[in-house]
């Protein structure tokens, strides 16, 4: 038995010849084990010798076919480099270093649908009774007014639990941070590195200095380090985030839905896992729900590993990139398989004779395999080099994935090797097996033509159809996803966001007691803004397509309609100045815009969005009246004077329910200042300063918030998907070109193989038109079959497309048509060019063509 | 028969190959007999395991230094006998002459006592 196993290691011809004698020897010597050991050792040595000989022979044979070898190596290297690059990115994302110490034991606690946030009392409860966690910490962002340093300004304040720095393992750059103990006072603040640099001039004696937030003095305890990136994956509300960390105040405890404002983190206790932590959380949650049935019904809290949380967004695009890269590999394999088939077809006569002389089919397949192994090895080295170059190039352009610069690591190399095995099997061994399994006798008798050729051409046609289908579905899917991404990154807001900046001023009730006072402020500010240099147009509003929150109301009632007390229709109120529509380029569909005479005391007017006017009044809304809910819950009738084009906040496709009212009739408690800057206006902060000056001249007590660009806001939202989408588009491009080149090669080769047949047919009187028609008809058939298969494949992928974060339509006729036309055109060209050449040649020369 | 080159270009032989040729010079042998002979002749310093032996035999047969005989073993039909070919004999002779020249040189330089067995 052991001897038989040892013999299996030997080459088959050795085994056949000597197995009996070895067995006899072993029986006679009585030392089966030592015999088996020696046989095994020799067997392995012989195998390596054979392998070396085969590879050397393959390399020699390939060097005689430089064009074939070159094309195969380039094709495979391209596919391998693409795969290695995607694997490299994957590697980097999986192993990325998070900006937090001990990130692997950190979890994010989130409530409900897990948008990341959780309510304050729930965290307190978790901190108190969870056994799976140490260091439960939380913070939330609040906008506060900073006074005492320059002009009053808005700052983002992270209101945090005292242990937030110790819990996340962050050390002070200057002074001290909250230490989590009782010594932390609610009057202490820690300033962010950026705040320290921008506002405090990097003063190292800053500890003990006092700053005033919302009229309350606070003592600076220290400066958080530059990389104290709190794990907030949300989009910062302003490009310049000033964070002042303050101890959590008990007064901010709010319970129930809508109170999910906190980012909460916890460190897993020794021995705890995410699963055990979640079980622990379920126990706590059921306790909370039982105690507060009214507020906390349906509460759920989940622990998500911080690393997993960070990776989840790029993972989705990466998954797509994986698919695309794999599809490229398959397409490349199909191309190589076709080239291999062409090569073996050309040499089939030689193989047939060798087989007739007793060469084993496995031996011929082995030779072909050696060839593909040599080619793939060269392609692997080349591909890895190209991949690291690609990634360096991407890094040079500042393309980073989830904040990491990808490089080719060990995991990437390992995964690439797996891809190479696929390439060797699909591109080499399979076609070698198919092409040598032909009927030898007929091959020799047919002078290398006949039945086997028919079988091979069927195999090639099947490969072409598969390649067309694969390329079609990859390209169509990628293009649809990319279109979806573009729609997400550059949404149709229904308004023009180009060069639009906005900021807001809060009109505090203690300073602006009456509607008239707020209206007067808006009036003065409008005049100041209109005078600003570098500003094309400006307006004031409350509730714009990108700053919809903060609006003062929305519910309304229809006249002549009975409502139960407290019931009303849902709408979105937007208080705007008369020039709002022209500044944001929102078209007026009917009626008029607001005018300066629509002010306090004049007849209340409103403008409806087009979708709302269609829903309520079948589009004939002008002149009708609706009842709008006032802040004091009373209703006031307003006459509809116009219909505005629909806006889509953040590109939401849902029907617009905006009801516009004149800001001067409904002066809001917040005035959002919207300016359209000149295109030449740089981001040098001068516009910021000028708008700040305008606000200060309208009311010097008013805190000035950061001015932020609408284009920046949209870009920041799409940022996590940006690199992935571009990567996907590039992969789709590569896949498409590779597939078109492959299809062209296969089909034109197939037509060239028929030159002999064309010669015969033309010799017996067929016209060139006849032959072209036949060839093009076959190509069309292939194209249709391939595209039909591709459409089926795409339909299967569409479920996946629909599950993506940005909405992408799974069916888009223009995209389908363009890709299908490209594929069909390539096929027709690939058939037409060689067929035409054949028909122009003298039949006698095509007859001789082999 | 192809034109044979001067066997000296094939020298020196590997120890195992030369011992196999030596064993077969005495008469036809089957594989196990060869390895036993070699073991006895070298006082057990060279032992040819089955794998090594048959790999060498295969190679030697392919190069036409040895050949299989038609003789069948009465005890064990699996046994096959090998003989030295004329070409193999010439090579073995050439190697033996080479070695004896070396021995003569060693004697002349008093590395070996004159007349002693090598």
PDB file of N, CA, C and O in Angstrom, chain A residues 13-14 17-18 20-25 28-29 35 38-39 41-42 45-46 49, chain B residues 30-32 48-55 57-58 61 68 76 78-80 82:
ATOM      1  N   UNK A  13       5.172   6.778 -16.862  1.00  0.00           N
ATOM      2  CA  UNK A  13       5.867   5.766 -17.671  1.00  0.00           C
ATOM      3  C   UNK A  13       6.831   4.955 -16.801  1.00  0.00           C
ATOM      4  O   UNK A  13       6.971   3.746 -16.982  1.00  0.00           O
ATOM      5  N   UNK A  14       7.446   5.598 -15.805  1.00  0.00           N
ATOM      6  CA  UNK A  14       8.327   4.891 -14.879  1.00  0.00           C
ATOM      7  C   UNK A  14       7.515   3.877 -14.085  1.00  0.00           C
ATOM      8  O   UNK A  14       7.913   2.732 -13.889  1.00  0.00           O
ATOM      9  N   UNK A  17       6.581   0.857 -16.054  1.00  0.00           N
ATOM     10  CA  UNK A  17       7.673  -0.022 -16.409  1.00  0.00           C
ATOM     11  C   UNK A  17       8.246  -0.786 -15.208  1.00  0.00           C
ATOM     12  O   UNK A  17       8.618  -1.938 -15.318  1.00  0.00           O
ATOM     13  N   UNK A  18       8.313  -0.081 -14.052  1.00  0.00           N
ATOM     14  CA  UNK A  18       9.101  -0.666 -12.976  1.00  0.00           C
ATOM     15  C   UNK A  18       8.321  -1.053 -11.723  1.00  0.00           C
ATOM     16  O   UNK A  18       8.907  -1.569 -10.783  1.00  0.00           O
ATOM     17  N   UNK A  20       6.278  -3.392 -10.947  1.00  0.00           N
ATOM     18  CA  UNK A  20       6.351  -4.809 -10.584  1.00  0.00           C
ATOM     19  C   UNK A  20       7.693  -5.158  -9.967  1.00  0.00           C
ATOM     20  O   UNK A  20       7.767  -5.836  -8.938  1.00  0.00           O
ATOM     21  N   UNK A  21       8.742  -4.690 -10.613  1.00  0.00           N
ATOM     22  CA  UNK A  21      10.076  -5.042 -10.123  1.00  0.00           C
ATOM     23  C   UNK A  21      10.327  -4.443  -8.751  1.00  0.00           C
ATOM     24  O   UNK A  21      10.906  -5.087  -7.879  1.00  0.00           O
ATOM     25  N   UNK A  22       9.893  -3.184  -8.581  1.00  0.00           N
ATOM     26  CA  UNK A  22      10.070  -2.528  -7.279  1.00  0.00           C
ATOM     27  C   UNK A  22       9.342  -3.337  -6.212  1.00  0.00           C
ATOM     28  O   UNK A  22       9.883  -3.596  -5.131  1.00  0.00           O
ATOM     29  N   UNK A  23       8.138  -3.792  -6.557  1.00  0.00           N
ATOM     30  CA  UNK A  23       7.360  -4.579  -5.589  1.00  0.00           C
ATOM     31  C   UNK A  23       8.097  -5.871  -5.250  1.00  0.00           C
ATOM     32  O   UNK A  23       8.188  -6.276  -4.081  1.00  0.00           O
ATOM     33  N   UNK A  24       8.638  -6.502  -6.275  1.00  0.00           N
ATOM     34  CA  UNK A  24       9.359  -7.759  -6.062  1.00  0.00           C
ATOM     35  C   UNK A  24      10.571  -7.526  -5.161  1.00  0.00           C
ATOM     36  O   UNK A  24      10.830  -8.299  -4.218  1.00  0.00           O
ATOM     37  N   UNK A  25      11.313  -6.435  -5.441  1.00  0.00           N
ATOM     38  CA  UNK A  25      12.484  -6.097  -4.633  1.00  0.00           C
ATOM     39  C   UNK A  25      12.100  -5.888  -3.183  1.00  0.00           C
ATOM     40  O   UNK A  25      12.768  -6.387  -2.268  1.00  0.00           O
ATOM     41  N   UNK A  28      11.396  -9.062  -1.531  1.00  0.00           N
ATOM     42  CA  UNK A  28      12.577  -9.878  -1.274  1.00  0.00           C
ATOM     43  C   UNK A  28      13.438  -9.278  -0.162  1.00  0.00           C
ATOM     44  O   UNK A  28      13.934  -9.999   0.714  1.00  0.00           O
ATOM     45  N   UNK A  29      13.613  -7.937  -0.190  1.00  0.00           N
ATOM     46  CA  UNK A  29      14.470  -7.315   0.830  1.00  0.00           C
ATOM     47  C   UNK A  29      13.764  -7.257   2.172  1.00  0.00           C
ATOM     48  O   UNK A  29      14.399  -7.176   3.215  1.00  0.00           O
ATOM     49  N   UNK A  35      12.270   1.040   1.057  1.00  0.00           N
ATOM     50  CA  UNK A  35      12.092   1.023  -0.399  1.00  0.00           C
ATOM     51  C   UNK A  35      11.133   2.127  -0.820  1.00  0.00           C
ATOM     52  O   UNK A  35      11.410   2.895  -1.745  1.00  0.00           O
ATOM     53  N   UNK A  38      12.677   5.553  -0.656  1.00  0.00           N
ATOM     54  CA  UNK A  38      13.599   5.806  -1.758  1.00  0.00           C
ATOM     55  C   UNK A  38      12.849   6.062  -3.058  1.00  0.00           C
ATOM     56  O   UNK A  38      13.183   6.964  -3.820  1.00  0.00           O
ATOM     57  N   UNK A  39      11.780   5.272  -3.277  1.00  0.00           N
ATOM     58  CA  UNK A  39      10.984   5.443  -4.502  1.00  0.00           C
ATOM     59  C   UNK A  39      10.340   6.823  -4.525  1.00  0.00           C
ATOM     60  O   UNK A  39      10.372   7.526  -5.544  1.00  0.00           O
ATOM     61  N   UNK A  41      11.298   9.547  -2.973  1.00  0.00           N
ATOM     62  CA  UNK A  41      12.303  10.591  -3.147  1.00  0.00           C
ATOM     63  C   UNK A  41      12.701  10.696  -4.620  1.00  0.00           C
ATOM     64  O   UNK A  41      12.718  11.765  -5.209  1.00  0.00           O
ATOM     65  N   UNK A  42      12.957   9.552  -5.198  1.00  0.00           N
ATOM     66  CA  UNK A  42      13.356   9.540  -6.603  1.00  0.00           C
ATOM     67  C   UNK A  42      12.229  10.056  -7.488  1.00  0.00           C
ATOM     68  O   UNK A  42      12.467  10.793  -8.446  1.00  0.00           O
ATOM     69  N   UNK A  45      12.071  13.770  -7.443  1.00  0.00           N
ATOM     70  CA  UNK A  45      13.198  14.318  -8.198  1.00  0.00           C
ATOM     71  C   UNK A  45      12.923  14.220  -9.695  1.00  0.00           C
ATOM     72  O   UNK A  45      13.137  15.178 -10.446  1.00  0.00           O
ATOM     73  N   UNK A  46      12.386  13.057 -10.110  1.00  0.00           N
ATOM     74  CA  UNK A  46      12.107  12.886 -11.541  1.00  0.00           C
ATOM     75  C   UNK A  46      11.042  13.859 -12.019  1.00  0.00           C
ATOM     76  O   UNK A  46      11.138  14.408 -13.111  1.00  0.00           O
ATOM     77  N   UNK A  49      12.523  17.198 -12.515  1.00  0.00           N
ATOM     78  CA  UNK A  49      13.333  17.192 -13.718  1.00  0.00           C
ATOM     79  C   UNK A  49      12.447  17.374 -14.947  1.00  0.00           C
ATOM     80  O   UNK A  49      12.709  18.184 -15.817  1.00  0.00           O
TER      81      UNK A  49
ATOM     82  N   UNK B  30      19.073  -9.399 -12.357  1.00  0.00           N
ATOM     83  CA  UNK B  30      17.849  -8.584 -12.242  1.00  0.00           C
ATOM     84  C   UNK B  30      18.121  -7.477 -11.234  1.00  0.00           C
ATOM     85  O   UNK B  30      19.178  -7.450 -10.575  1.00  0.00           O
ATOM     86  N   UNK B  31      17.167  -6.548 -11.128  1.00  0.00           N
ATOM     87  CA  UNK B  31      17.385  -5.330 -10.357  1.00  0.00           C
ATOM     88  C   UNK B  31      17.880  -5.579  -8.949  1.00  0.00           C
ATOM     89  O   UNK B  31      18.877  -4.994  -8.509  1.00  0.00           O
ATOM     90  N   UNK B  32      17.219  -6.469  -8.264  1.00  0.00           N
ATOM     91  CA  UNK B  32      17.553  -6.667  -6.857  1.00  0.00           C
ATOM     92  C   UNK B  32      18.947  -7.260  -6.717  1.00  0.00           C
ATOM     93  O   UNK B  32      19.697  -6.889  -5.822  1.00  0.00           O
ATOM     94  N   UNK B  48      21.941   0.960  -3.171  1.00  0.00           N
ATOM     95  CA  UNK B  48      21.043   1.549  -4.160  1.00  0.00           C
ATOM     96  C   UNK B  48      19.612   1.185  -3.781  1.00  0.00           C
ATOM     97  O   UNK B  48      19.239   0.015  -3.849  1.00  0.00           O
ATOM     98  N   UNK B  49      18.852   2.194  -3.386  1.00  0.00           N
ATOM     99  CA  UNK B  49      17.433   1.966  -3.091  1.00  0.00           C
ATOM    100  C   UNK B  49      16.709   1.664  -4.397  1.00  0.00           C
ATOM    101  O   UNK B  49      17.222   1.961  -5.486  1.00  0.00           O
ATOM    102  N   UNK B  50      15.504   1.097  -4.290  1.00  0.00           N
ATOM    103  CA  UNK B  50      14.783   0.676  -5.492  1.00  0.00           C
ATOM    104  C   UNK B  50      14.556   1.846  -6.440  1.00  0.00           C
ATOM    105  O   UNK B  50      14.747   1.722  -7.649  1.00  0.00           O
ATOM    106  N   UNK B  51      14.151   3.001  -5.880  1.00  0.00           N
ATOM    107  CA  UNK B  51      13.871   4.158  -6.724  1.00  0.00           C
ATOM    108  C   UNK B  51      15.107   4.590  -7.480  1.00  0.00           C
ATOM    109  O   UNK B  51      15.082   4.759  -8.712  1.00  0.00           O
ATOM    110  N   UNK B  52      16.194   4.775  -6.751  1.00  0.00           N
ATOM    111  CA  UNK B  52      17.443   5.221  -7.359  1.00  0.00           C
ATOM    112  C   UNK B  52      17.893   4.218  -8.418  1.00  0.00           C
ATOM    113  O   UNK B  52      18.290   4.588  -9.526  1.00  0.00           O
ATOM    114  N   UNK B  53      17.819   2.934  -8.052  1.00  0.00           N
ATOM    115  CA  UNK B  53      18.277   1.875  -8.942  1.00  0.00           C
ATOM    116  C   UNK B  53      17.522   1.897 -10.268  1.00  0.00           C
ATOM    117  O   UNK B  53      18.128   1.960 -11.339  1.00  0.00           O
ATOM    118  N   UNK B  54      16.206   1.870 -10.185  1.00  0.00           N
ATOM    119  CA  UNK B  54      15.442   1.741 -11.425  1.00  0.00           C
ATOM    120  C   UNK B  54      15.486   3.009 -12.249  1.00  0.00           C
ATOM    121  O   UNK B  54      15.402   2.984 -13.465  1.00  0.00           O
ATOM    122  N   UNK B  55      15.631   4.148 -11.564  1.00  0.00           N
ATOM    123  CA  UNK B  55      15.756   5.392 -12.306  1.00  0.00           C
ATOM    124  C   UNK B  55      17.043   5.343 -13.146  1.00  0.00           C
ATOM    125  O   UNK B  55      17.062   5.725 -14.315  1.00  0.00           O
ATOM    126  N   UNK B  57      18.673   2.552 -14.012  1.00  0.00           N
ATOM    127  CA  UNK B  57      18.548   1.500 -15.018  1.00  0.00           C
ATOM    128  C   UNK B  57      17.799   2.026 -16.241  1.00  0.00           C
ATOM    129  O   UNK B  57      18.185   1.757 -17.381  1.00  0.00           O
ATOM    130  N   UNK B  58      16.740   2.790 -15.962  1.00  0.00           N
ATOM    131  CA  UNK B  58      15.931   3.353 -17.052  1.00  0.00           C
ATOM    132  C   UNK B  58      16.795   4.255 -17.930  1.00  0.00           C
ATOM    133  O   UNK B  58      16.742   4.199 -19.155  1.00  0.00           O
ATOM    134  N   UNK B  61      19.374   2.230 -19.819  1.00  0.00           N
ATOM    135  CA  UNK B  61      18.747   1.499 -20.915  1.00  0.00           C
ATOM    136  C   UNK B  61      18.435   2.454 -22.051  1.00  0.00           C
ATOM    137  O   UNK B  61      18.624   2.136 -23.233  1.00  0.00           O
ATOM    138  N   UNK B  68      17.586  -4.968 -21.684  1.00  0.00           N
ATOM    139  CA  UNK B  68      16.833  -6.013 -21.013  1.00  0.00           C
ATOM    140  C   UNK B  68      17.047  -7.322 -21.771  1.00  0.00           C
ATOM    141  O   UNK B  68      17.129  -7.309 -22.996  1.00  0.00           O
ATOM    142  N   UNK B  76      10.041 -15.763  -9.723  1.00  0.00           N
ATOM    143  CA  UNK B  76       9.173 -14.579  -9.686  1.00  0.00           C
ATOM    144  C   UNK B  76       9.033 -14.021 -11.099  1.00  0.00           C
ATOM    145  O   UNK B  76       9.981 -13.476 -11.649  1.00  0.00           O
ATOM    146  N   UNK B  78       7.796 -11.470 -12.135  1.00  0.00           N
ATOM    147  CA  UNK B  78       7.899 -10.007 -12.234  1.00  0.00           C
ATOM    148  C   UNK B  78       9.335  -9.571 -12.541  1.00  0.00           C
ATOM    149  O   UNK B  78       9.577  -8.487 -12.998  1.00  0.00           O
ATOM    150  N   UNK B  79      10.280 -10.446 -12.239  1.00  0.00           N
ATOM    151  CA  UNK B  79      11.701 -10.121 -12.415  1.00  0.00           C
ATOM    152  C   UNK B  79      12.051  -9.925 -13.878  1.00  0.00           C
ATOM    153  O   UNK B  79      11.582 -10.678 -14.738  1.00  0.00           O
ATOM    154  N   UNK B  80      12.892  -8.922 -14.116  1.00  0.00           N
ATOM    155  CA  UNK B  80      13.423  -8.763 -15.470  1.00  0.00           C
ATOM    156  C   UNK B  80      14.937  -8.665 -15.378  1.00  0.00           C
ATOM    157  O   UNK B  80      15.469  -8.033 -14.464  1.00  0.00           O
ATOM    158  N   UNK B  82      18.845  -7.790 -16.833  1.00  0.00           N
ATOM    159  CA  UNK B  82      19.548  -6.800 -17.646  1.00  0.00           C
ATOM    160  C   UNK B  82      20.929  -7.313 -17.985  1.00  0.00           C
ATOM    161  O   UNK B  82      21.523  -8.067 -17.214  1.00  0.00           O
TER     162      UNK B  82
END
